[in-house]
mmCIF file of C-alpha atoms in Angstrom:
data_model
loop_
_atom_site.group_PDB
_atom_site.id
_atom_site.type_symbol
_atom_site.label_atom_id
_atom_site.label_comp_id
_atom_site.label_asym_id
_atom_site.label_seq_id
_atom_site.Cartn_x
_atom_site.Cartn_y
_atom_site.Cartn_z
ATOM 1 C CA MET Y 9 81.542 -44.291 29.378
ATOM 2 C CA SER Y 10 80.568 -41.985 26.559
ATOM 3 C CA TRP Y 11 77.481 -42.261 24.114
ATOM 4 C CA GLN Y 12 77.706 -42.851 19.797
ATOM 5 C CA CYS Y 13 75.111 -42.152 17.936
ATOM 6 C CA PRO Y 14 74.381 -45.749 15.971
ATOM 7 C CA PRO Y 15 74.803 -45.136 12.039
ATOM 8 C CA LEU Y 16 72.238 -44.524 9.992
ATOM 9 C CA LEU Y 17 70.836 -47.452 7.601
ATOM 10 C CA LEU Y 18 69.581 -47.270 4.806
ATOM 11 C CA SER Y 19 67.261 -49.519 3.482
ATOM 12 C CA ALA Y 20 67.911 -51.818 -0.213
ATOM 13 C CA ASP Y 21 65.050 -50.293 -1.060
ATOM 14 C CA ASP Y 22 64.910 -47.252 -0.094
ATOM 15 C CA PRO Y 23 63.507 -43.853 -2.386
ATOM 16 C CA ASN Y 24 66.622 -41.941 -2.366
ATOM 17 C CA ASN Y 25 69.103 -45.064 -3.435
ATOM 18 C CA GLY Y 26 71.178 -44.285 -0.738
ATOM 19 C CA THR Y 27 70.665 -41.333 -0.632
ATOM 20 C CA LEU Y 28 69.092 -37.872 1.823
ATOM 21 C CA THR Y 29 67.653 -35.053 -0.511
ATOM 22 C CA SER Y 30 66.280 -31.850 1.598
ATOM 23 C CA PRO Y 31 64.058 -29.909 0.775
ATOM 24 C CA LEU Y 32 66.511 -26.519 0.116
ATOM 25 C CA SER Y 33 68.751 -29.232 -3.131
ATOM 26 C CA VAL Y 34 64.943 -29.480 -4.611
ATOM 27 C CA SER Y 35 64.971 -25.705 -4.751
ATOM 28 C CA LEU Y 36 67.913 -25.066 -4.755
ATOM 29 C CA ALA Y 37 67.768 -27.550 -7.764
ATOM 30 C CA ILE Y 38 64.697 -25.540 -9.988
ATOM 31 C CA SER Y 39 65.845 -22.544 -9.411
ATOM 32 C CA SER Y 40 68.825 -23.589 -11.294
ATOM 33 C CA LEU Y 41 67.044 -25.136 -13.822
ATOM 34 C CA ALA Y 42 64.991 -21.657 -14.686
ATOM 35 C CA LEU Y 43 67.989 -19.818 -14.428
ATOM 36 C CA ILE Y 44 69.495 -21.678 -17.001
ATOM 37 C CA LEU Y 45 65.831 -21.899 -18.946
ATOM 38 C CA VAL Y 46 66.293 -18.228 -18.900
ATOM 39 C CA LEU Y 47 68.897 -17.041 -19.994
ATOM 40 C CA GLY Y 48 68.387 -19.720 -22.861
ATOM 41 C CA VAL Y 49 65.253 -18.058 -23.697
ATOM 42 C CA ALA Y 50 66.867 -13.948 -23.602
ATOM 43 C CA ALA Y 51 70.191 -15.940 -26.046
ATOM 44 C CA PHE Y 52 67.263 -16.351 -28.709
ATOM 45 C CA PHE Y 53 65.655 -13.519 -28.158
ATOM 46 C CA LEU Y 54 69.203 -11.099 -28.149
ATOM 47 C CA GLU Y 55 69.954 -13.844 -31.927
ATOM 48 C CA PHE Y 56 66.666 -12.858 -33.094
ATOM 49 C CA VAL Y 57 66.688 -8.909 -32.792
ATOM 50 C CA ARG Y 58 70.700 -9.370 -33.663
ATOM 51 C CA LYS Y 59 70.390 -11.116 -36.851
ATOM 52 C CA ILE Y 60 67.802 -8.980 -38.090
ATOM 53 C CA GLY Y 61 68.823 -5.541 -37.308
ATOM 54 C CA CYS Y 62 71.760 -7.368 -39.665
ATOM 55 C CA LYS Y 63 69.472 -8.249 -42.295
ATOM 56 C CA HIS Y 64 68.090 -4.916 -42.263
ATOM 57 C CA SER Y 65 71.539 -2.339 -42.811
ATOM 58 C CA LEU Y 66 71.272 -5.270 -45.671
ATOM 59 C CA GLU Y 67 67.976 -4.617 -47.512
ATOM 60 C CA ARG Y 68 67.750 -1.085 -45.568
ATOM 61 C CA LEU Y 69 68.610 0.669 -49.117
ATOM 62 C CA ASP Y 70 67.818 -2.377 -51.650
ATOM 63 C CA ALA Y 71 65.962 -1.825 -55.092
ATOM 64 C CA SER Y 72 65.474 -5.342 -55.771
ATOM 65 C CA ASP Y 73 62.399 -4.676 -57.989
ATOM 66 C CA ALA Y 74 64.316 -2.812 -61.121
ATOM 67 C CA PHE Y 75 61.059 -2.870 -63.168
ATOM 68 C CA PHE Y 76 57.573 -4.051 -63.086
ATOM 69 C CA GLU Y 77 55.773 -6.080 -66.098
ATOM 70 C CA ASP Y 78 53.853 -4.165 -68.607
ATOM 71 C CA PRO Y 79 50.991 -7.257 -69.348
ATOM 72 C CA ASP Y 80 49.951 -5.205 -73.003
ATOM 73 C CA SER Y 81 53.480 -4.149 -74.634
ATOM 74 C CA LEU Y 82 55.639 -6.795 -72.545
ATOM 75 C CA LYS Y 83 58.494 -3.811 -72.225
ATOM 76 C CA LYS Y 84 60.072 -3.223 -68.451
ATOM 77 C CA VAL Y 85 59.074 -0.355 -67.358
ATOM 78 C CA PRO Y 86 61.901 1.444 -64.981
ATOM 79 C CA CYS Y 87 61.397 0.879 -60.807
ATOM 80 C CA PRO Y 88 61.340 4.026 -59.074
ATOM 81 C CA THR Y 89 61.953 4.436 -55.268
ATOM 82 C CA ILE Y 90 61.081 7.191 -52.564
ATOM 83 C CA PHE Y 91 64.432 8.451 -52.976
ATOM 84 C CA ASP Y 92 63.082 9.941 -56.244
ATOM 85 C CA PRO Y 93 60.715 12.818 -56.846
ATOM 86 C CA ALA Y 94 56.842 12.978 -56.348
ATOM 87 C CA GLU Y 95 55.870 12.040 -59.689
ATOM 88 C CA LYS Y 96 52.132 11.460 -58.849
ATOM 89 C CA TYR Y 97 49.898 13.245 -56.153
ATOM 90 C CA LEU Y 98 48.501 9.824 -54.736
ATOM 91 C CA SER Y 99 49.645 6.385 -54.131
ATOM 92 C CA LEU Y 100 48.110 3.646 -53.028
ATOM 93 C CA VAL Y 101 49.624 0.827 -51.504
ATOM 94 C CA ILE Y 102 47.446 -2.462 -51.754
ATOM 95 C CA PRO Y 103 49.199 -5.811 -49.728
ATOM 96 C CA ALA Y 104 47.839 -9.285 -51.189
ATOM 97 C CA TYR Y 105 47.900 -12.719 -50.245
ATOM 98 C CA ASN Y 106 45.749 -15.108 -51.628
ATOM 99 C CA GLU Y 107 43.092 -12.523 -52.162
ATOM 100 C CA GLU Y 108 42.112 -13.836 -55.411
ATOM 101 C CA LEU Y 109 38.403 -13.369 -54.398
ATOM 102 C CA ARG Y 110 38.862 -10.558 -52.055
ATOM 103 C CA LEU Y 111 41.180 -8.272 -54.488
ATOM 104 C CA PRO Y 112 39.077 -7.617 -57.169
ATOM 105 C CA GLU Y 113 35.943 -5.836 -55.411
ATOM 106 C CA ALA Y 114 38.629 -3.811 -53.964
ATOM 107 C CA LEU Y 115 40.374 -2.563 -56.723
ATOM 108 C CA GLU Y 116 36.978 -1.967 -58.667
ATOM 109 C CA GLU Y 117 36.235 0.281 -55.744
ATOM 110 C CA ALA Y 118 38.944 1.839 -55.545
ATOM 111 C CA LEU Y 119 40.033 2.871 -59.511
ATOM 112 C CA ASN Y 120 36.107 4.237 -59.971
ATOM 113 C CA TYR Y 121 36.984 6.907 -56.922
ATOM 114 C CA LEU Y 122 40.051 7.934 -58.109
ATOM 115 C CA GLN Y 123 39.227 7.429 -62.210
ATOM 116 C CA GLU Y 124 35.722 10.155 -60.733
ATOM 117 C CA ARG Y 125 38.264 11.958 -58.600
ATOM 118 C CA SER Y 126 40.763 12.500 -60.980
ATOM 119 C CA ALA Y 127 37.992 13.645 -64.344
ATOM 120 C CA ALA Y 128 36.694 16.207 -61.680
ATOM 121 C CA ASP Y 129 40.359 17.504 -61.327
ATOM 122 C CA LYS Y 130 42.759 18.125 -63.616
ATOM 123 C CA THR Y 131 45.308 17.802 -61.108
ATOM 124 C CA PHE Y 132 45.308 14.672 -59.321
ATOM 125 C CA THR Y 133 47.089 12.456 -60.291
ATOM 126 C CA TYR Y 134 47.464 8.612 -59.159
ATOM 127 C CA GLU Y 135 49.101 5.374 -59.415
ATOM 128 C CA VAL Y 136 47.233 2.100 -57.592
ATOM 129 C CA LEU Y 137 50.283 -0.107 -56.478
ATOM 130 C CA ILE Y 138 49.152 -4.490 -55.817
ATOM 131 C CA VAL Y 139 51.787 -5.740 -53.860
ATOM 132 C CA ASP Y 140 51.578 -9.936 -54.921
ATOM 133 C CA ASP Y 141 53.339 -11.333 -51.635
ATOM 134 C CA GLY Y 142 54.059 -14.804 -52.305
ATOM 135 C CA SER Y 143 50.477 -15.809 -53.314
ATOM 136 C CA LYS Y 144 48.948 -19.357 -54.096
ATOM 137 C CA ASP Y 145 46.661 -19.096 -56.115
ATOM 138 C CA ARG Y 146 45.851 -16.490 -58.544
ATOM 139 C CA THR Y 147 45.776 -12.646 -56.741
ATOM 140 C CA SER Y 148 48.769 -12.267 -59.974
ATOM 141 C CA LYS Y 149 46.614 -12.581 -62.765
ATOM 142 C CA VAL Y 150 43.783 -11.152 -61.486
ATOM 143 C CA ALA Y 151 46.398 -7.785 -60.413
ATOM 144 C CA PHE Y 152 47.499 -7.940 -64.274
ATOM 145 C CA ASN Y 153 43.641 -7.938 -65.168
ATOM 146 C CA PHE Y 154 43.637 -4.707 -64.122
ATOM 147 C CA VAL Y 155 46.581 -3.147 -65.243
ATOM 148 C CA ARG Y 156 46.079 -4.319 -68.990
ATOM 149 C CA LYS Y 157 42.545 -1.934 -68.456
ATOM 150 C CA TYR Y 158 43.924 1.026 -66.422
ATOM 151 C CA LYS Y 159 47.348 0.598 -68.236
ATOM 152 C CA ILE Y 160 51.351 0.694 -66.546
ATOM 153 C CA ASP Y 161 50.889 4.108 -65.931
ATOM 154 C CA ASN Y 162 47.811 3.447 -63.195
ATOM 155 C CA VAL Y 163 48.116 0.198 -61.814
ATOM 156 C CA ARG Y 164 51.899 -1.695 -61.335
ATOM 157 C CA ILE Y 165 52.440 -4.869 -59.440
ATOM 158 C CA ILE Y 166 55.588 -5.817 -58.054
ATOM 159 C CA LEU Y 167 55.458 -9.761 -57.337
ATOM 160 C CA LEU Y 168 57.758 -11.269 -54.644
ATOM 161 C CA GLU Y 169 58.717 -15.061 -54.705
ATOM 162 C CA ARG Y 170 57.553 -16.193 -51.710
ATOM 163 C CA ASN Y 171 55.993 -14.940 -48.995
ATOM 164 C CA HIS Y 172 57.378 -12.398 -47.158
ATOM 165 C CA GLY Y 173 53.996 -10.734 -44.551
ATOM 166 C CA LYS Y 174 52.406 -8.271 -44.379
ATOM 167 C CA GLY Y 175 54.525 -5.320 -43.630
ATOM 168 C CA GLU Y 176 56.891 -6.560 -45.429
ATOM 169 C CA ALA Y 177 54.927 -5.934 -48.532
ATOM 170 C CA ILE Y 178 54.217 -2.306 -47.862
ATOM 171 C CA ARG Y 179 57.526 -2.046 -46.991
ATOM 172 C CA LYS Y 180 58.317 -2.744 -50.024
ATOM 173 C CA GLY Y 181 55.717 -0.631 -52.210
ATOM 174 C CA MET Y 182 55.550 2.379 -50.274
ATOM 175 C CA LEU Y 183 60.168 2.327 -51.296
ATOM 176 C CA HIS Y 184 58.555 1.762 -55.008
ATOM 177 C CA SER Y 185 56.542 4.304 -54.845
ATOM 178 C CA ARG Y 186 55.709 8.425 -56.601
ATOM 179 C CA GLY Y 187 53.116 9.474 -54.576
ATOM 180 C CA GLU Y 188 53.407 13.173 -52.809
ATOM 181 C CA LEU Y 189 50.812 11.109 -50.316
ATOM 182 C CA LEU Y 190 51.516 7.034 -49.864
ATOM 183 C CA LEU Y 191 48.208 5.734 -48.275
ATOM 184 C CA MET Y 192 48.416 2.220 -47.102
ATOM 185 C CA LEU Y 193 45.101 -0.362 -47.385
ATOM 186 C CA ASP Y 194 43.698 -3.754 -47.196
ATOM 187 C CA ALA Y 195 42.804 -5.479 -50.306
ATOM 188 C CA ASP Y 196 40.090 -6.810 -48.330
ATOM 189 C CA GLY Y 197 38.555 -3.302 -48.688
ATOM 190 C CA ALA Y 198 37.385 -3.325 -44.883
ATOM 191 C CA THR Y 199 36.848 0.693 -45.067
ATOM 192 C CA LYS Y 200 35.551 2.349 -47.678
ATOM 193 C CA VAL Y 201 38.590 3.789 -50.320
ATOM 194 C CA THR Y 202 36.871 7.614 -49.508
ATOM 195 C CA ASP Y 203 37.435 8.131 -46.259
ATOM 196 C CA LEU Y 204 41.301 8.280 -47.397
ATOM 197 C CA GLU Y 205 39.452 12.109 -48.341
ATOM 198 C CA LYS Y 206 39.639 12.776 -44.691
ATOM 199 C CA LEU Y 207 42.711 11.070 -43.768
ATOM 200 C CA GLU Y 208 44.183 13.902 -46.480
ATOM 201 C CA SER Y 209 43.002 16.368 -45.269
ATOM 202 C CA GLN Y 210 44.332 16.864 -41.832
ATOM 203 C CA ILE Y 211 47.559 15.857 -43.680
ATOM 204 C CA HIS Y 212 46.865 19.215 -45.786
ATOM 205 C CA ALA Y 213 45.261 21.300 -42.806
ATOM 206 C CA LEU Y 214 49.368 20.122 -40.523
ATOM 207 C CA ALA Y 215 50.741 21.562 -43.788
ATOM 208 C CA GLN Y 216 49.875 24.246 -44.343
ATOM 209 C CA LYS Y 217 50.301 25.479 -40.328
ATOM 210 C CA LYS Y 218 53.543 24.754 -40.400
ATOM 211 C CA GLU Y 219 54.371 26.303 -43.750
ATOM 212 C CA LYS Y 220 52.318 29.127 -41.161
ATOM 213 C CA LEU Y 221 54.811 28.697 -38.608
ATOM 214 C CA SER Y 222 57.606 28.940 -39.951
ATOM 215 C CA SER Y 223 56.743 32.235 -42.139
ATOM 216 C CA GLN Y 224 56.406 34.168 -39.232
ATOM 217 C CA ALA Y 225 59.872 32.298 -37.746
ATOM 218 C CA THR Y 226 62.833 34.845 -37.341
ATOM 219 C CA THR Y 227 65.165 32.898 -40.254
ATOM 220 C CA PRO Y 228 62.104 33.125 -43.150
ATOM 221 C CA ILE Y 229 62.469 29.947 -44.842
ATOM 222 C CA ASP Y 230 63.866 30.705 -48.589
ATOM 223 C CA SER Y 231 60.864 29.238 -50.482
ATOM 224 C CA ARG Y 232 57.830 26.682 -49.368
ATOM 225 C CA HIS Y 233 57.329 23.708 -48.428
ATOM 226 C CA LYS Y 234 56.264 20.454 -50.527
ATOM 227 C CA LEU Y 235 53.619 18.905 -49.391
ATOM 228 C CA SER Y 236 56.058 15.711 -50.365
ATOM 229 C CA ASP Y 237 59.045 17.304 -48.456
ATOM 230 C CA MET Y 238 57.305 17.754 -45.157
ATOM 231 C CA GLU Y 239 56.636 14.685 -42.561
ATOM 232 C CA ILE Y 240 53.666 14.114 -41.841
ATOM 233 C CA ALA Y 241 51.799 11.161 -40.676
ATOM 234 C CA VAL Y 242 47.615 10.659 -39.667
ATOM 235 C CA PHE Y 243 46.346 6.749 -38.338
ATOM 236 C CA GLY Y 244 43.016 5.429 -39.676
ATOM 237 C CA SER Y 245 41.049 4.755 -37.051
ATOM 238 C CA ARG Y 246 38.723 2.179 -35.961
ATOM 239 C CA ALA Y 247 38.558 3.097 -31.669
ATOM 240 C CA HIS Y 248 35.443 4.205 -32.174
ATOM 241 C CA LEU Y 249 33.952 1.523 -33.115
ATOM 242 C CA GLU Y 250 34.841 -0.007 -29.627
ATOM 243 C CA LYS Y 251 32.422 -0.270 -27.594
ATOM 244 C CA GLU Y 252 29.688 -1.975 -30.803
ATOM 245 C CA ALA Y 253 32.856 -4.885 -31.233
ATOM 246 C CA LEU Y 254 32.912 -5.295 -27.306
ATOM 247 C CA ALA Y 255 29.526 -6.322 -27.579
ATOM 248 C CA THR Y 256 29.301 -8.272 -30.598
ATOM 249 C CA ARG Y 257 32.484 -10.372 -29.630
ATOM 250 C CA LYS Y 258 33.644 -13.946 -27.746
ATOM 251 C CA TRP Y 259 34.341 -13.486 -24.420
ATOM 252 C CA TYR Y 260 38.262 -14.383 -25.329
ATOM 253 C CA ARG Y 261 38.039 -12.122 -27.863
ATOM 254 C CA ASN Y 262 37.646 -9.688 -25.900
ATOM 255 C CA PHE Y 263 40.252 -10.664 -23.702
ATOM 256 C CA LEU Y 264 42.063 -11.544 -25.698
ATOM 257 C CA MET Y 265 42.226 -7.369 -27.820
ATOM 258 C CA LYS Y 266 42.707 -5.837 -24.024
ATOM 259 C CA GLY Y 267 45.576 -7.866 -22.713
ATOM 260 C CA PHE Y 268 46.769 -6.577 -27.024
ATOM 261 C CA HIS Y 269 45.537 -3.528 -27.042
ATOM 262 C CA LEU Y 270 48.245 -3.169 -22.785
ATOM 263 C CA VAL Y 271 51.327 -5.221 -24.680
ATOM 264 C CA VAL Y 272 50.942 -2.298 -26.883
ATOM 265 C CA LEU Y 273 51.454 0.308 -25.148
ATOM 266 C CA MET Y 274 54.136 -0.327 -23.331
ATOM 267 C CA ALA Y 275 55.762 -1.512 -26.384
ATOM 268 C CA ALA Y 276 55.522 2.048 -28.723
ATOM 269 C CA GLY Y 277 53.801 4.061 -25.326
ATOM 270 C CA PRO Y 278 50.255 6.063 -25.775
ATOM 271 C CA GLY Y 279 49.144 8.183 -28.348
ATOM 272 C CA ILE Y 280 47.781 6.741 -31.238
ATOM 273 C CA ARG Y 281 44.744 3.828 -29.894
ATOM 274 C CA ASP Y 282 45.006 1.878 -33.432
ATOM 275 C CA THR Y 283 47.567 0.907 -34.302
ATOM 276 C CA GLN Y 284 46.057 -2.302 -36.076
ATOM 277 C CA CYS Y 285 43.919 -0.066 -39.036
ATOM 278 C CA GLY Y 286 44.632 -0.941 -42.153
ATOM 279 C CA PHE Y 287 44.427 2.163 -43.487
ATOM 280 C CA LYS Y 288 47.200 5.022 -42.467
ATOM 281 C CA MET Y 289 48.366 8.302 -44.968
ATOM 282 C CA PHE Y 290 52.475 9.552 -45.880
ATOM 283 C CA THR Y 291 53.502 12.296 -46.347
ATOM 284 C CA ARG Y 292 56.621 11.212 -49.168
ATOM 285 C CA ALA Y 293 59.384 12.715 -46.467
ATOM 286 C CA ALA Y 294 57.486 11.026 -43.799
ATOM 287 C CA ALA Y 295 57.334 7.191 -46.109
ATOM 288 C CA CYS Y 296 60.583 7.743 -47.085
ATOM 289 C CA LYS Y 297 62.295 8.490 -43.118
ATOM 290 C CA LEU Y 298 59.457 5.903 -41.159
ATOM 291 C CA PHE Y 299 59.759 2.731 -44.613
ATOM 292 C CA THR Y 300 64.116 2.199 -44.355
ATOM 293 C CA ASN Y 301 63.242 2.174 -40.791
ATOM 294 C CA ILE Y 302 61.199 -0.528 -40.430
ATOM 295 C CA ARG Y 303 62.615 -4.218 -39.043
ATOM 296 C CA LEU Y 304 58.780 -5.965 -38.450
ATOM 297 C CA LYS Y 305 57.898 -8.024 -41.536
ATOM 298 C CA ARG Y 306 54.298 -9.153 -40.702
ATOM 299 C CA TRP Y 307 51.327 -8.714 -38.022
ATOM 300 C CA CYS Y 308 52.912 -5.616 -35.412
ATOM 301 C CA PHE Y 309 55.024 -3.226 -38.393
ATOM 302 C CA ASP Y 310 51.976 -1.357 -36.843
ATOM 303 C CA VAL Y 311 53.474 -0.831 -33.973
ATOM 304 C CA GLU Y 312 56.809 -0.389 -35.121
ATOM 305 C CA ILE Y 313 55.642 2.514 -37.323
ATOM 306 C CA VAL Y 314 54.152 4.682 -34.380
ATOM 307 C CA TYR Y 315 57.901 3.672 -32.711
ATOM 308 C CA LEU Y 316 59.905 5.422 -34.968
ATOM 309 C CA CYS Y 317 57.412 8.238 -34.903
ATOM 310 C CA LYS Y 318 57.580 9.083 -31.639
ATOM 311 C CA HIS Y 319 61.509 8.959 -31.624
ATOM 312 C CA LEU Y 320 61.942 10.410 -35.278
ATOM 313 C CA LYS Y 321 59.624 13.495 -34.265
ATOM 314 C CA ILE Y 322 56.594 12.846 -37.059
ATOM 315 C CA PRO Y 323 53.069 14.770 -36.375
ATOM 316 C CA MET Y 324 50.962 11.735 -35.946
ATOM 317 C CA ILE Y 325 47.372 12.079 -36.166
ATOM 318 C CA GLU Y 326 44.661 9.594 -34.947
ATOM 319 C CA VAL Y 327 41.308 9.760 -37.269
ATOM 320 C CA SER Y 328 37.878 8.028 -37.031
ATOM 321 C CA VAL Y 329 37.101 5.915 -40.245
ATOM 322 C CA ASN Y 330 34.427 3.949 -41.582
ATOM 323 C CA TRP Y 331 35.074 -0.174 -40.836
ATOM 324 C CA SER Y 332 33.370 -3.646 -41.637
ATOM 325 C CA GLU Y 333 33.822 -7.189 -40.866
ATOM 326 C CA ILE Y 334 35.007 -8.643 -44.425
ATOM 327 C CA PRO Y 335 34.682 -12.376 -44.479
ATOM 328 C CA GLY Y 336 38.143 -14.558 -45.249
ATOM 329 C CA SER Y 337 40.066 -12.967 -42.221
ATOM 330 C CA LYS Y 338 43.532 -14.264 -41.665
ATOM 331 C CA VAL Y 339 44.376 -13.294 -38.000
ATOM 332 C CA ARG Y 340 44.574 -16.112 -36.123
ATOM 333 C CA LEU Y 341 45.325 -16.652 -32.385
ATOM 334 C CA THR Y 342 48.789 -18.257 -33.357
ATOM 335 C CA SER Y 343 49.134 -14.831 -34.968
ATOM 336 C CA ILE Y 344 48.496 -13.550 -31.533
ATOM 337 C CA VAL Y 345 51.362 -15.285 -30.533
ATOM 338 C CA HIS Y 346 53.514 -13.540 -33.057
ATOM 339 C CA MET Y 347 52.504 -10.709 -32.223
ATOM 340 C CA LEU Y 348 53.887 -10.510 -29.533
ATOM 341 C CA PHE Y 349 57.122 -12.052 -30.521
ATOM 342 C CA GLU Y 350 57.142 -8.409 -32.672
ATOM 343 C CA LEU Y 351 56.159 -6.653 -29.399
ATOM 344 C CA VAL Y 352 58.834 -8.237 -27.177
ATOM 345 C CA LEU Y 353 61.445 -7.798 -30.731
ATOM 346 C CA ILE Y 354 60.536 -3.964 -30.457
ATOM 347 C CA ARG Y 355 60.764 -3.805 -27.034
ATOM 348 C CA LEU Y 356 64.783 -5.493 -27.008
ATOM 349 C CA GLY Y 357 65.581 -4.666 -30.445
ATOM 350 C CA TYR Y 358 65.440 -0.365 -29.350
ATOM 351 C CA GLY Y 359 65.569 -0.551 -25.476
ATOM 352 C CA LEU Y 360 68.634 -1.753 -26.067
ATOM 353 C CA GLY Y 361 70.172 -0.187 -29.147
ATOM 354 C CA ILE Y 362 70.534 -3.069 -31.297
ATOM 355 C CA TRP Y 363 68.662 -1.757 -33.671
ATOM 356 C CA LYS Y 364 69.244 1.854 -34.700
ATOM 357 C CA ILE Y 365 66.993 4.701 -36.572
ATOM 358 C CA HIS Y 366 68.462 6.603 -39.098
ATOM 359 C CA THR Y 367 67.401 9.912 -40.218
#
């Protein structure tokens, strides 16, 4: 007499609706969904990186801003490019988005300094380029008032039809500058314009050092390098103010700042402690290489500049500058998220070779 196992009976009110679910099948289903999600996110990032690369190929040497408007004569002034020989000693590039309230004071301070220095030294020539990044307020009207007052040879405006981001505004300004030295600075006046002398002296010191080394080379160079032909980048830094900032900021802002610095270290590597200070100076040759390669248009273009300097072997120097908090900051929590997104793009774009570096 054989023993048979009775059939398994499932009730109508069984929560599994007549099926048996094992922990293994649940974990497999979750793992499959997680894998699909990860692959989907990776595909999204890669496609996004590819599109940025394709767009950059079209925009890299673009000189679409073919002229400047002169409000005094209504004539169109030809727009130079970074590939032309330098015509001025110094170019100041100021990105501005909805800055009608903060821009006048910063411009007045900058132009007073530039005029005083020019009067004392006739070899000191300058220009100020204001890049209106699709402002919705009266920023352009404020800027044109300065063009009328200081003339278009000294103050020029590039009008972007829509808001692209700080990185793109600075890129446009740099590509249409005339200076041997090019300085980017923020429209809020957080860093005193007189601190440009600190950055300038570092560039001259390194240029002299390079000149001395080249003269001692076994194969001497036929003619002396011009300052504009040397590749040097100097970054203003607020790193010396970090302890004070940590003591006065909210804990969560300090947490976000430390986390951001860690991600920046992973994206661009060590070397520059404060990548986000909006006060940076470049020689013309360095700006030509950097701003024809840069792809990020918003917050983390500074980090990309550091990455490019390393890979193009452009010497970088970090210099402490005076800095003060100015009301009206445009950095929000969503900006932090966007920054992290752009840092991932840097790692993917350059790390996978999708973004090519042109020399």
